[in-house]
Structure formats: structure tokens, C-alpha cells
Amino acid sequence: MAKFVPGSDAEPAAAVAVLRRAVQLDAEARYQPALVCYQEGIDLLLQVLRGTKDDTKKCNLRKKISGYMDRAENIKKYLDQEKEAGKYHKQIKIEENATGFSYESLFQEYLNETVTEVWIEDPYIRHTHQLYNFLRFCELLIKRPCKVKTIHLLTSLDEGCGKQQQISGLEEIKESLGNHGVLLELEYSSSLHDREIRFDNGWMIKIGRGLDYFKKPRGRFSLGYSDFDLRPCHETTVDIFHNKHTKKI
């Protein structure tokens, strides 16, 4: 896919960083996040255009906006074709001790107002920290712009001394989600091994370690204890696909 090279004229400071990031992602063939950055940068330039009175500056801004819009439209068409053909695949390799991979950072670009139903298959939502991971992921799902109404969780049942804690913890999360108008459907399987998350807008994410890819914090008052973008990760691989016909559990 041909790369877009932006003009060299100085753009407003608020837009330049976003558009530079868009071009960088574009050059790396990371088209989905590049499209998001192009759209954000275009919005910023349109705001500047509305407040500009100088005709020459207006003309230059319109040319820049037109160039960025053309590139964004080409990327969108390309992604739509890939999705339609079921060929879209993106892989992210999370290195050992890497940071910057909170659930919000990893999933945000695939969550929009069209998402109403989510399926999660993860055999390890058992221990206390894993229940908190699942809770944190659920918190992300009920924030705007999502309009999630149903979450399906398929996991395995702890057959040891932690069984009652697992069941009561998941029931508490279910009750809390219900207070926000979201239904949590729980199902247990003794043969589950795969880890997979699917959104009803067609995005499917497979994480080698499931939701449990964060390392234990060094202490309760260490950076990364609350902000998971600062939390070191275990090494794992994230594979992202798009399928128009997202299957149900």
C-alpha cells in the first residue's frame, strides 16, 4: 500500500504531534491506529481553520486537510477490503517487563459505540488478582463510547480451596455490572484452554496469556500498582483479527 508523505509547512502545534504519529504508524503499516490518528489530526486542523481569518493561511490549511483526508480515506477503504475478505491480522509482541500495555491502551481502538456484546474465553479467571483483572476489563467495557449490554465469560472452575472465592467474586462482579445495566453470563468448562476476546463489531483478540499478562507490582506504593500502563508485563503475543460474523460461545 502506497505511503503518504505530508507537506513540510508548519502545522498548528496541537495537531502536529498527532499527525506525525499518524504518518509514523502509516509507514509501519499499522493502518488501524494510523487511521485513528489521521482522523484526530484532521479534526484539530478543522478547528484551527474555523478560527483562521487570513485567506492565505486558510488556503494552505484546506490543502493540508484535503491531503490528510485523502490518505485517511484510502486507508479506510483498504481496511474495509481486508475486513471484508477476512484477511485482517495484526500482531503485537509484548516483551518481558514492557510497559504501556494497559487494557485501555490495548483494546481502546477496537471499542466504539457499535459494541453491545462481548465474549471472553479465558480459563484463568480464578485467583484474586485474576478476578481483579477481569473486573478492570469490565470497567473498560462500560465506559463511553461503548454501549455494552451483555458480557459472556467462559472460564474454568477452580477445583481447589479457591473455588468458593472464585464463584463469589464473579457473582459480585455480575451484580455490580447489573447495577449498570449490563448482563454478565457466566459459564464454566473443564476442557477450556484457548484464550480469546470477541466484540460484536467483528474484532477478535487472542492473547497468549489471556488477561493475566501483568506482573505483580513491587509494592503497594510502587508505580504501576494503580496505573496498569506503568505495570511491567510478562512476555506474550497479541493477535488481532477482524471477522464480520463473530461467532458466539
Coordinates of N, CA and C in Angstrom, one line a residue:
M1 N 0.8 -1.2 0.0 CA 0.0 0.0 0.0 C 0.9 1.2 0.0
A2 N 0.6 2.2 -0.9 CA 1.5 3.4 -1.1 C 1.4 4.2 0.2
K3 N 2.6 4.8 0.6 CA 2.7 5.6 1.8 C 2.4 7.1 1.5
F4 N 1.9 7.8 2.5 CA 1.5 9.2 2.3 C 2.6 10.0 3.0
V5 N 3.1 11.0 2.2 CA 4.1 11.9 2.7 C 3.5 13.3 2.9
P6 N 3.4 13.8 4.2 CA 2.8 15.1 4.4 C 3.6 16.3 4.0
G7 N 3.0 17.4 3.8 CA 3.7 18.6 3.5 C 4.6 19.1 4.6
S8 N 5.5 20.0 4.2 CA 6.6 20.4 5.2 C 6.2 21.7 5.9
D9 N 5.1 22.4 5.5 CA 4.8 23.6 6.1 C 4.4 23.4 7.6
A10 N 4.6 24.4 8.4 CA 4.3 24.2 9.8 C 2.9 24.1 10.1
E11 N 2.4 23.1 10.8 CA 1.0 23.0 11.2 C 0.9 23.4 12.6
P12 N -0.4 23.7 13.0 CA -0.6 24.1 14.4 C 0.0 23.1 15.4
A13 N 0.6 23.5 16.5 CA 1.3 22.7 17.4 C 0.4 21.6 17.9
A14 N -0.9 21.8 18.2 CA -1.7 20.8 18.7 C -2.0 19.6 17.8
A15 N -1.9 19.9 16.5 CA -2.1 18.8 15.5 C -0.9 18.1 15.1
V16 N 0.3 18.8 15.2 CA 1.5 18.2 14.5 C 1.9 16.9 15.1
A17 N 1.8 16.8 16.5 CA 2.3 15.5 17.1 C 1.4 14.4 16.7
V18 N 0.1 14.6 16.6 CA -0.9 13.6 16.3 C -0.7 13.1 14.8
L19 N -0.5 14.1 13.9 CA -0.3 13.8 12.5 C 1.1 13.1 12.3
R20 N 2.1 13.5 13.0 CA 3.4 12.8 12.9 C 3.2 11.4 13.3
R21 N 2.5 11.2 14.4 CA 2.3 9.8 14.8 C 1.5 9.0 13.8
A22 N 0.5 9.7 13.1 CA -0.3 9.0 12.1 C 0.7 8.6 10.9
V23 N 1.5 9.5 10.5 CA 2.5 9.1 9.4 C 3.4 8.0 9.8
Q24 N 3.9 8.0 11.0 CA 4.8 7.0 11.5 C 4.1 5.6 11.5
L25 N 2.9 5.6 12.1 CA 2.1 4.3 12.1 C 1.8 3.9 10.6
D26 N 1.5 4.8 9.8 CA 1.2 4.5 8.4 C 2.5 3.9 7.7
A27 N 3.6 4.4 8.0 CA 4.9 3.9 7.4 C 5.2 2.5 7.9
E28 N 4.7 2.2 9.1 CA 4.9 0.9 9.8 C 3.8 -0.1 9.4
A29 N 2.9 0.3 8.5 CA 1.8 -0.5 8.0 C 0.8 -0.8 9.2
R30 N 0.8 0.0 10.2 CA -0.1 -0.1 11.3 C -1.3 0.8 11.0
Y31 N -2.1 0.3 10.1 CA -3.1 1.2 9.4 C -4.3 1.5 10.3
Q32 N -4.7 0.6 11.2 CA -5.9 0.9 12.0 C -5.6 2.1 13.0
P33 N -4.5 2.0 13.8 CA -4.2 3.2 14.7 C -3.8 4.4 13.9
A34 N -3.2 4.2 12.7 CA -2.9 5.4 11.8 C -4.1 6.1 11.4
L35 N -5.2 5.4 11.1 CA -6.4 6.0 10.7 C -7.0 6.8 11.8
V36 N -7.0 6.3 13.0 CA -7.5 7.0 14.2 C -6.7 8.3 14.4
C37 N -5.4 8.2 14.2 CA -4.6 9.5 14.4 C -4.8 10.5 13.3
Y38 N -5.0 10.0 12.1 CA -5.3 10.9 11.0 C -6.6 11.6 11.2
Q39 N -7.6 10.9 11.7 CA -8.9 11.5 11.9 C -8.9 12.5 13.1
E40 N -8.1 12.2 14.1 CA -8.0 13.1 15.2 C -7.2 14.4 14.8
G41 N -6.2 14.2 14.0 CA -5.4 15.3 13.5 C -6.2 16.2 12.6
I42 N -7.0 15.6 11.7 CA -7.9 16.3 10.8 C -8.9 17.2 11.6
D43 N -9.5 16.6 12.6 CA -10.4 17.4 13.5 C -9.7 18.6 14.1
L44 N -8.5 18.4 14.5 CA -7.7 19.5 15.1 C -7.5 20.6 14.1
L45 N -7.1 20.2 12.9 CA -6.9 21.2 11.8 C -8.1 21.9 11.4
L46 N -9.3 21.2 11.4 CA -10.5 21.9 11.1 C -10.9 22.9 12.2
Q47 N -10.6 22.7 13.4 CA -10.8 23.7 14.5 C -10.0 24.9 14.2
V48 N -8.7 24.7 13.8 CA -7.8 25.8 13.5 C -8.4 26.6 12.3
L49 N -8.8 25.9 11.3 CA -9.4 26.5 10.1 C -10.5 27.4 10.4
R50 N -11.4 27.0 11.3 CA -12.6 27.8 11.7 C -12.2 29.1 12.4
G51 N -11.0 29.1 13.0 CA -10.6 30.3 13.7 C -9.6 31.1 13.0
T52 N -9.3 30.8 11.7 CA -8.3 31.5 10.9 C -9.0 32.5 10.0
K53 N -8.5 33.7 10.0 CA -9.1 34.8 9.2 C -8.3 35.1 8.0
D54 N -7.0 34.8 8.0 CA -6.1 35.1 6.9 C -6.4 34.2 5.7
D55 N -6.7 34.7 4.6 CA -7.1 33.9 3.4 C -6.0 32.9 2.9
T56 N -4.7 33.4 3.0 CA -3.6 32.6 2.5 C -3.5 31.4 3.4
K57 N -3.5 31.6 4.7 CA -3.4 30.5 5.7 C -4.6 29.6 5.6
K58 N -5.8 30.1 5.3 CA -6.9 29.3 5.1 C -6.7 28.3 3.9
C59 N -6.2 28.9 2.9 CA -6.0 28.1 1.6 C -5.0 27.0 1.9
N60 N -3.9 27.3 2.6 CA -2.9 26.3 2.9 C -3.4 25.2 3.8
L61 N -4.2 25.6 4.8 CA -4.8 24.6 5.7 C -5.8 23.7 5.0
R62 N -6.6 24.3 4.1 CA -7.5 23.4 3.3 C -6.8 22.4 2.5
K63 N -5.6 22.8 1.9 CA -4.8 21.8 1.1 C -4.3 20.7 2.0
K64 N -3.8 21.1 3.2 CA -3.3 20.1 4.1 C -4.4 19.1 4.5
I65 N -5.5 19.7 4.9 CA -6.6 18.9 5.4 C -7.1 17.9 4.3
S66 N -7.1 18.5 3.0 CA -7.5 17.6 1.9 C -6.6 16.5 1.7
G67 N -5.3 16.7 1.8 CA -4.3 15.7 1.7 C -4.4 14.6 2.8
Y68 N -4.6 15.0 4.0 CA -4.8 14.1 5.1 C -6.1 13.3 4.9
M69 N -7.1 14.0 4.5 CA -8.4 13.3 4.3 C -8.3 12.2 3.2
D70 N -7.6 12.6 2.1 CA -7.5 11.6 1.0 C -6.7 10.4 1.5
R71 N -5.7 10.6 2.3 CA -4.9 9.4 2.8 C -5.8 8.6 3.8
A72 N -6.5 9.3 4.7 CA -7.3 8.6 5.6 C -8.4 7.8 4.9
E73 N -9.0 8.3 3.9 CA -10.0 7.6 3.1 C -9.4 6.4 2.4
N74 N -8.2 6.5 1.9 CA -7.5 5.4 1.2 C -7.3 4.3 2.2
I75 N -6.8 4.6 3.4 CA -6.6 3.6 4.5 C -7.9 3.0 4.9
K76 N -8.9 3.7 5.0 CA -10.2 3.2 5.4 C -10.7 2.2 4.4
K77 N -10.6 2.5 3.1 CA -11.0 1.6 2.0 C -10.2 0.3 2.1
Y78 N -8.9 0.5 2.3 CA -8.0 -0.7 2.4 C -8.4 -1.6 3.5
L79 N -8.6 -1.0 4.7 CA -9.0 -1.8 5.9 C -10.4 -2.5 5.7
D80 N -11.3 -1.8 5.0 CA -12.6 -2.3 4.8 C -12.5 -3.5 3.8
Q81 N -11.6 -3.4 2.8 CA -11.4 -4.6 1.9 C -10.8 -5.8 2.6
E82 N -9.8 -5.5 3.5 CA -9.2 -6.5 4.3 C -10.2 -7.2 5.2
K83 N -11.0 -6.4 5.9 CA -12.0 -7.0 6.8 C -13.0 -7.8 6.0
E84 N -13.5 -7.3 4.8 CA -14.5 -8.0 4.0 C -13.9 -9.3 3.6
A85 N -12.7 -9.4 3.2 CA -12.0 -10.6 2.8 C -11.6 -11.5 3.9
G86 N -11.8 -11.0 5.2 CA -11.4 -11.8 6.3 C -9.9 -12.0 6.4
K87 N -9.1 -11.0 5.9 CA -7.6 -11.1 5.8 C -6.9 -10.3 6.9
Y88 N -7.7 -9.4 7.6 CA -7.1 -8.5 8.5 C -6.4 -9.3 9.7
H89 N -5.1 -9.0 9.9 CA -4.4 -9.7 11.0 C -3.3 -8.7 11.5
K90 N -3.3 -8.4 12.7 CA -2.2 -7.6 13.3 C -1.7 -8.3 14.5
Q91 N -0.4 -8.3 14.7 CA 0.3 -9.0 15.8 C 1.1 -8.0 16.6
I92 N 0.9 -8.0 17.9 CA 1.7 -7.2 18.8 C 2.5 -8.1 19.7
K93 N 3.8 -7.9 19.8 CA 4.6 -8.7 20.7 C 5.0 -7.9 21.9
I94 N 4.5 -8.4 23.0 CA 4.8 -7.7 24.3 C 6.1 -8.3 24.9
E95 N 7.1 -7.5 25.0 CA 8.4 -8.1 25.5 C 8.3 -8.2 27.1
E96 N 9.2 -9.0 27.6 CA 9.3 -9.2 29.1 C 9.6 -7.8 29.7
N97 N 8.8 -7.5 30.7 CA 9.0 -6.2 31.5 C 8.6 -5.0 30.7
A98 N 8.0 -5.1 29.6 CA 7.5 -4.0 28.8 C 6.3 -3.3 29.5
T99 N 6.2 -2.0 29.3 CA 5.1 -1.2 29.9 C 4.3 -0.5 28.8
G100 N 3.2 0.1 29.2 CA 2.4 0.8 28.2 C 1.3 -0.1 27.6
F101 N 1.0 -1.2 28.2 CA 0.0 -2.2 27.6 C -1.2 -2.4 28.6
S102 N -1.7 -1.3 29.1 CA -2.9 -1.5 29.9 C -4.1 -2.0 29.0
Y103 N -5.2 -2.4 29.6 CA -6.3 -2.9 28.8 C -6.8 -1.7 27.9
E104 N -6.8 -0.5 28.5 CA -7.3 0.6 27.7 C -6.4 0.9 26.5
S105 N -5.1 0.8 26.7 CA -4.1 1.1 25.6 C -4.2 0.0 24.5
L106 N -4.5 -1.3 24.9 CA -4.5 -2.4 24.0 C -5.8 -2.5 23.3
F107 N -7.0 -2.2 23.9 CA -8.3 -2.5 23.4 C -9.0 -1.3 22.9
Q108 N -8.6 -0.1 23.3 CA -9.4 1.1 23.1 C -9.8 1.3 21.6
E109 N -8.8 1.1 20.7 CA -9.1 1.5 19.3 C -10.1 0.5 18.7
Y110 N -10.4 -0.6 19.3 CA -11.4 -1.6 18.8 C -12.8 -1.4 19.4
L111 N -12.9 -0.6 20.4 CA -14.1 -0.4 21.1 C -14.8 0.9 20.7
N112 N -16.0 0.8 20.1 CA -16.7 2.1 19.7 C -18.2 1.9 20.1
E113 N -19.0 2.9 19.7 CA -20.4 2.9 20.1 C -21.2 1.7 19.5
T114 N -20.6 1.0 18.5 CA -21.4 -0.2 18.0 C -21.2 -1.4 18.8
V115 N -20.3 -1.4 19.8 CA -20.1 -2.6 20.6 C -21.2 -2.8 21.7
T116 N -22.0 -3.8 21.6 CA -23.0 -4.1 22.6 C -22.9 -5.4 23.3
E117 N -22.1 -6.3 22.7 CA -21.9 -7.6 23.3 C -20.5 -8.1 23.2
V118 N -20.0 -8.8 24.2 CA -18.6 -9.2 24.3 C -18.5 -10.6 24.8
W119 N -17.6 -11.4 24.2 CA -17.4 -12.8 24.6 C -16.0 -12.9 25.0
I120 N -15.8 -13.5 26.2 CA -14.4 -13.7 26.8 C -14.2 -15.2 27.1
E121 N -13.2 -15.8 26.5 CA -12.9 -17.2 26.9 C -11.5 -17.1 27.5
D122 N -11.4 -17.5 28.8 CA -10.1 -17.4 29.5 C -10.2 -18.4 30.6
P123 N -9.4 -19.5 30.6 CA -9.5 -20.5 31.7 C -9.0 -20.0 33.0
Y124 N -8.3 -18.9 33.1 CA -7.7 -18.5 34.3 C -8.3 -17.2 34.9
I125 N -9.6 -17.2 35.2 CA -10.2 -16.1 35.9 C -10.6 -16.8 37.3
R126 N -9.6 -17.1 38.1 CA -9.8 -17.9 39.3 C -9.3 -17.2 40.5
H127 N -8.0 -16.8 40.5 CA -7.4 -16.3 41.7 C -7.7 -14.8 41.9
T128 N -7.5 -14.2 43.1 CA -7.9 -12.9 43.4 C -7.4 -11.9 42.4
H129 N -6.1 -11.9 42.0 CA -5.6 -10.9 41.0 C -6.2 -11.1 39.7
Q130 N -6.6 -12.4 39.3 CA -7.2 -12.6 38.0 C -8.6 -12.1 38.0
L131 N -9.3 -12.2 39.1 CA -10.7 -11.6 39.3 C -10.6 -10.1 39.1
Y132 N -9.6 -9.5 39.7 CA -9.4 -8.0 39.6 C -9.1 -7.6 38.2
N133 N -8.3 -8.5 37.5 CA -8.0 -8.2 36.1 C -9.3 -8.2 35.3
F134 N -10.2 -9.2 35.5 CA -11.4 -9.3 34.8 C -12.3 -8.1 35.1
L135 N -12.3 -7.7 36.4 CA -13.1 -6.5 36.8 C -12.6 -5.3 36.1
R136 N -11.3 -5.1 36.0 CA -10.8 -3.9 35.4 C -11.2 -3.9 33.9
F137 N -11.2 -5.1 33.3 CA -11.6 -5.2 31.9 C -13.0 -4.8 31.7
C138 N -13.9 -5.3 32.6 CA -15.3 -4.9 32.6 C -15.5 -3.4 32.8
E139 N -14.7 -2.8 33.6 CA -14.8 -1.4 33.8 C -14.6 -0.6 32.5
L140 N -13.6 -1.1 31.7 CA -13.3 -0.5 30.4 C -14.5 -0.7 29.5
L141 N -15.2 -1.8 29.5 CA -16.3 -2.1 28.6 C -17.5 -1.2 28.8
I142 N -17.7 -0.7 30.0 CA -18.9 0.0 30.3 C -18.7 1.5 30.2
K143 N -17.4 1.9 29.9 CA -17.2 3.4 29.6 C -17.6 3.8 28.2
R144 N -17.8 5.0 28.0 CA -18.1 5.5 26.7 C -16.8 5.4 25.8
P145 N -17.0 5.2 24.5 CA -18.2 5.2 23.8 C -19.0 3.9 23.7
C146 N -18.5 2.9 24.4 CA -19.2 1.6 24.3 C -20.6 1.6 24.8
K147 N -21.5 0.8 24.3 CA -22.8 0.6 24.8 C -23.1 -0.9 25.1
V148 N -22.1 -1.5 25.8 CA -22.2 -2.9 26.1 C -23.4 -3.2 27.0
K149 N -24.1 -4.2 26.5 CA -25.3 -4.7 27.3 C -25.1 -6.1 27.8
T150 N -24.3 -6.9 27.2 CA -24.1 -8.3 27.6 C -22.6 -8.7 27.5
I151 N -22.1 -9.3 28.6 CA -20.8 -9.8 28.6 C -20.9 -11.3 28.9
H152 N -20.3 -12.2 28.0 CA -20.3 -13.6 28.2 C -18.9 -14.0 28.7
L153 N -18.8 -14.7 29.8 CA -17.5 -15.2 30.3 C -17.5 -16.7 30.3
L154 N -16.6 -17.3 29.6 CA -16.4 -18.8 29.7 C -15.0 -19.0 30.3
T155 N -15.0 -19.6 31.5 CA -13.7 -19.9 32.2 C -13.8 -21.2 32.8
S156 N -12.7 -21.6 33.5 CA -12.7 -22.9 34.2 C -12.9 -22.7 35.7
L157 N -13.4 -23.7 36.3 CA -13.8 -23.6 37.7 C -12.6 -24.1 38.6
D158 N -12.2 -23.3 39.6 CA -11.2 -23.7 40.5 C -11.7 -24.9 41.3
E159 N -11.0 -26.0 41.2 CA -11.5 -27.2 41.9 C -10.8 -27.3 43.3
G160 N -9.9 -26.4 43.7 CA -9.2 -26.4 44.9 C -9.9 -25.5 46.0
C161 N -9.1 -25.1 46.9 CA -9.7 -24.3 48.1 C -10.2 -22.9 47.6
G162 N -9.8 -22.5 46.4 CA -10.2 -21.1 46.0 C -11.5 -21.1 45.2
K163 N -12.2 -22.3 45.2 CA -13.5 -22.4 44.4 C -14.5 -21.4 44.9
Q164 N -14.8 -21.4 46.2 CA -15.8 -20.5 46.7 C -15.5 -19.0 46.5
Q165 N -14.2 -18.7 46.7 CA -13.8 -17.3 46.4 C -14.0 -16.9 45.0
Q166 N -13.7 -17.8 44.0 CA -13.9 -17.5 42.6 C -15.4 -17.3 42.3
I167 N -16.2 -18.2 42.8 CA -17.6 -18.1 42.5 C -18.3 -16.8 43.1
S168 N -17.9 -16.6 44.3 CA -18.5 -15.4 45.0 C -18.0 -14.1 44.4
G169 N -16.7 -14.1 44.0 CA -16.1 -12.9 43.3 C -16.8 -12.6 42.0
L170 N -17.0 -13.6 41.2 CA -17.7 -13.5 39.9 C -19.1 -13.1 40.0
E171 N -19.8 -13.6 41.1 CA -21.2 -13.2 41.3 C -21.3 -11.8 41.8
E172 N -20.3 -11.3 42.5 CA -20.3 -9.9 42.9 C -20.0 -9.0 41.7
I173 N -19.1 -9.4 40.8 CA -18.9 -8.6 39.6 C -20.2 -8.6 38.8
K174 N -20.9 -9.7 38.7 CA -22.1 -9.8 38.0 C -23.2 -8.9 38.5
E175 N -23.3 -8.8 39.8 CA -24.3 -7.9 40.5 C -23.9 -6.5 40.2
S176 N -22.6 -6.1 40.3 CA -22.2 -4.8 40.1 C -22.5 -4.3 38.7
L177 N -22.2 -5.2 37.7 CA -22.5 -4.9 36.3 C -24.0 -4.7 36.1
G178 N -24.8 -5.6 36.8 CA -26.2 -5.4 36.7 C -26.7 -4.1 37.1
N179 N -26.0 -3.5 38.1 CA -26.4 -2.2 38.6 C -26.1 -1.1 37.6
H180 N -25.3 -1.4 36.6 CA -25.0 -0.5 35.5 C -25.7 -0.9 34.2
G181 N -26.7 -1.8 34.3 CA -27.5 -2.2 33.2 C -26.8 -3.2 32.2
V182 N -25.8 -3.9 32.7 CA -25.0 -4.9 31.9 C -25.2 -6.3 32.5
L183 N -25.6 -7.2 31.6 CA -25.8 -8.6 32.0 C -24.5 -9.4 31.8
L184 N -24.0 -10.1 32.9 CA -22.9 -10.9 32.8 C -23.4 -12.4 32.8
E185 N -23.1 -13.1 31.7 CA -23.5 -14.5 31.7 C -22.2 -15.3 31.9
L186 N -22.3 -16.2 32.9 CA -21.1 -17.0 33.4 C -21.3 -18.4 32.9
E187 N -20.2 -19.0 32.4 CA -20.2 -20.5 32.1 C -18.9 -21.0 32.4
Y188 N -18.9 -22.3 32.9 CA -17.6 -22.9 33.3 C -17.4 -24.1 32.4
S189 N -16.1 -24.4 32.1 CA -15.7 -25.5 31.3 C -14.4 -26.1 31.8
S190 N -14.4 -27.4 32.0 CA -13.2 -28.1 32.5 C -12.2 -28.4 31.4
S191 N -12.6 -28.2 30.1 CA -11.7 -28.5 29.0 C -11.2 -27.3 28.3
L192 N -11.4 -26.1 28.8 CA -11.1 -24.9 28.1 C -9.6 -24.6 28.2
H193 N -9.0 -24.3 27.1 CA -7.5 -24.0 27.0 C -7.3 -22.7 26.3
D194 N -8.1 -22.4 25.3 CA -7.9 -21.2 24.4 C -8.2 -19.9 25.2
R195 N -7.6 -18.8 24.8 CA -7.9 -17.5 25.3 C -8.3 -16.6 24.2
E196 N -9.4 -16.0 24.3 CA -10.0 -15.3 23.2 C -11.0 -14.2 23.6
I197 N -10.9 -13.0 23.0 CA -11.9 -12.0 23.3 C -12.5 -11.5 22.0
R198 N -13.9 -11.5 22.0 CA -14.5 -11.1 20.7 C -15.5 -10.0 21.0
F199 N -15.6 -9.0 20.1 CA -16.6 -7.9 20.2 C -17.6 -8.1 19.0
D200 N -18.8 -7.7 19.2 CA -19.8 -7.9 18.2 C -19.7 -6.9 17.0
N201 N -18.6 -6.1 17.0 CA -18.3 -5.3 15.8 C -17.3 -6.0 14.9
G202 N -17.0 -7.2 15.3 CA -16.2 -8.1 14.4 C -14.8 -8.2 14.8
W203 N -14.3 -7.5 15.8 CA -12.9 -7.6 16.3 C -12.7 -8.8 17.2
M204 N -11.6 -9.5 17.0 CA -11.3 -10.7 17.8 C -9.8 -10.6 18.2
I205 N -9.6 -10.7 19.5 CA -8.2 -10.5 20.1 C -7.9 -11.8 20.8
K206 N -6.7 -12.3 20.5 CA -6.2 -13.5 21.1 C -4.9 -13.2 21.8
I207 N -4.8 -13.3 23.1 CA -3.7 -13.0 23.9 C -3.1 -14.3 24.5
G208 N -1.8 -14.5 24.3 CA -1.2 -15.8 24.7 C -1.4 -16.1 26.2
R209 N -1.4 -15.1 27.0 CA -1.6 -15.3 28.4 C -3.0 -14.9 28.9
G210 N -3.9 -14.6 28.0 CA -5.2 -14.1 28.4 C -5.1 -12.7 29.0
L211 N -6.0 -12.5 29.9 CA -6.0 -11.2 30.6 C -4.9 -11.1 31.7
D212 N -4.3 -12.2 32.0 CA -3.3 -12.3 33.1 C -1.9 -12.1 32.6
Y213 N -1.6 -11.0 32.0 CA -0.2 -10.8 31.4 C 0.6 -9.7 32.2
F214 N 0.0 -9.2 33.3 CA 0.7 -8.2 34.1 C 1.5 -8.9 35.2
K215 N 2.7 -8.3 35.5 CA 3.5 -8.8 36.6 C 3.0 -8.3 37.9
K216 N 3.3 -8.9 39.0 CA 3.0 -8.5 40.3 C 3.7 -7.2 40.6
P217 N 3.1 -6.1 41.2 CA 3.8 -4.9 41.5 C 4.8 -5.1 42.6
R218 N 5.8 -4.3 42.6 CA 6.9 -4.5 43.6 C 6.4 -4.1 45.0
G219 N 5.4 -3.3 45.1 CA 4.9 -3.0 46.4 C 3.6 -2.2 46.2
R220 N 2.9 -2.0 47.3 CA 1.6 -1.3 47.2 C 1.7 0.2 46.8
F221 N 2.9 0.7 47.0 CA 3.2 2.1 46.8 C 4.2 2.3 45.6
S222 N 4.3 1.3 44.7 CA 5.1 1.4 43.6 C 4.4 1.8 42.4
L223 N 5.1 2.6 41.5 CA 4.4 3.0 40.2 C 4.0 1.7 39.5
G224 N 2.7 1.8 38.9 CA 2.2 0.6 38.2 C 1.2 -0.1 39.1
Y225 N 1.1 0.2 40.4 CA 0.2 -0.5 41.2 C -1.2 -0.2 40.8
S226 N -1.5 1.1 40.5 CA -2.8 1.5 40.1 C -2.9 1.7 38.6
D227 N -1.9 2.4 38.0 CA -1.9 2.7 36.6 C -1.3 1.5 35.8
F228 N -2.1 0.7 35.1 CA -1.5 -0.5 34.5 C -0.7 -0.2 33.3
D229 N -0.7 1.0 32.8 CA 0.2 1.4 31.7 C 1.6 1.4 32.2
L230 N 1.8 1.6 33.5 CA 3.1 1.6 34.2 C 3.5 0.3 34.8
R231 N 2.6 -0.7 34.6 CA 2.9 -2.1 35.2 C 3.7 -2.9 34.2
P232 N 4.8 -3.5 34.6 CA 5.6 -4.4 33.8 C 4.8 -5.6 33.4
C233 N 5.0 -6.1 32.2 CA 4.3 -7.3 31.7 C 5.1 -8.5 31.5
H234 N 4.5 -9.7 31.5 CA 5.1 -10.9 31.1 C 5.2 -10.9 29.6
E235 N 6.2 -11.6 29.0 CA 6.2 -11.7 27.6 C 5.0 -12.5 27.1
T236 N 4.4 -11.9 26.0 CA 3.3 -12.6 25.4 C 3.1 -12.0 24.0
T237 N 2.2 -12.7 23.3 CA 1.8 -12.2 21.9 C 0.3 -11.9 21.8
V238 N 0.0 -10.8 21.2 CA -1.4 -10.5 21.0 C -1.7 -10.5 19.5
D239 N -2.7 -11.3 19.1 CA -3.1 -11.4 17.7 C -4.5 -10.8 17.5
I240 N -4.6 -9.9 16.5 CA -5.9 -9.2 16.4 C -6.4 -9.5 15.0
F241 N -7.7 -10.0 14.9 CA -8.3 -10.3 13.6 C -9.6 -9.5 13.5
H242 N -10.1 -9.5 12.3 CA -11.5 -9.0 12.1 C -12.3 -10.0 11.3
N243 N -13.5 -10.2 11.8 CA -14.4 -11.2 11.2 C -15.8 -10.6 11.3
K244 N -16.5 -10.4 10.1 CA -17.8 -9.9 10.1 C -18.8 -10.7 10.9
H245 N -18.6 -12.0 10.9 CA -19.5 -12.9 11.6 C -18.9 -13.5 12.8
T246 N -18.9 -12.6 13.9 CA -18.3 -13.1 15.1 C -19.1 -14.2 15.7
K247 N -18.5 -15.3 16.0 CA -19.2 -16.5 16.5 C -19.6 -16.3 17.9
K248 N -20.6 -17.0 18.4 CA -21.0 -16.9 19.8 C -20.5 -18.2 20.5
I249 N -20.4 -18.1 21.8 CA -20.0 -19.3 22.6 C -21.2 -20.2 22.6

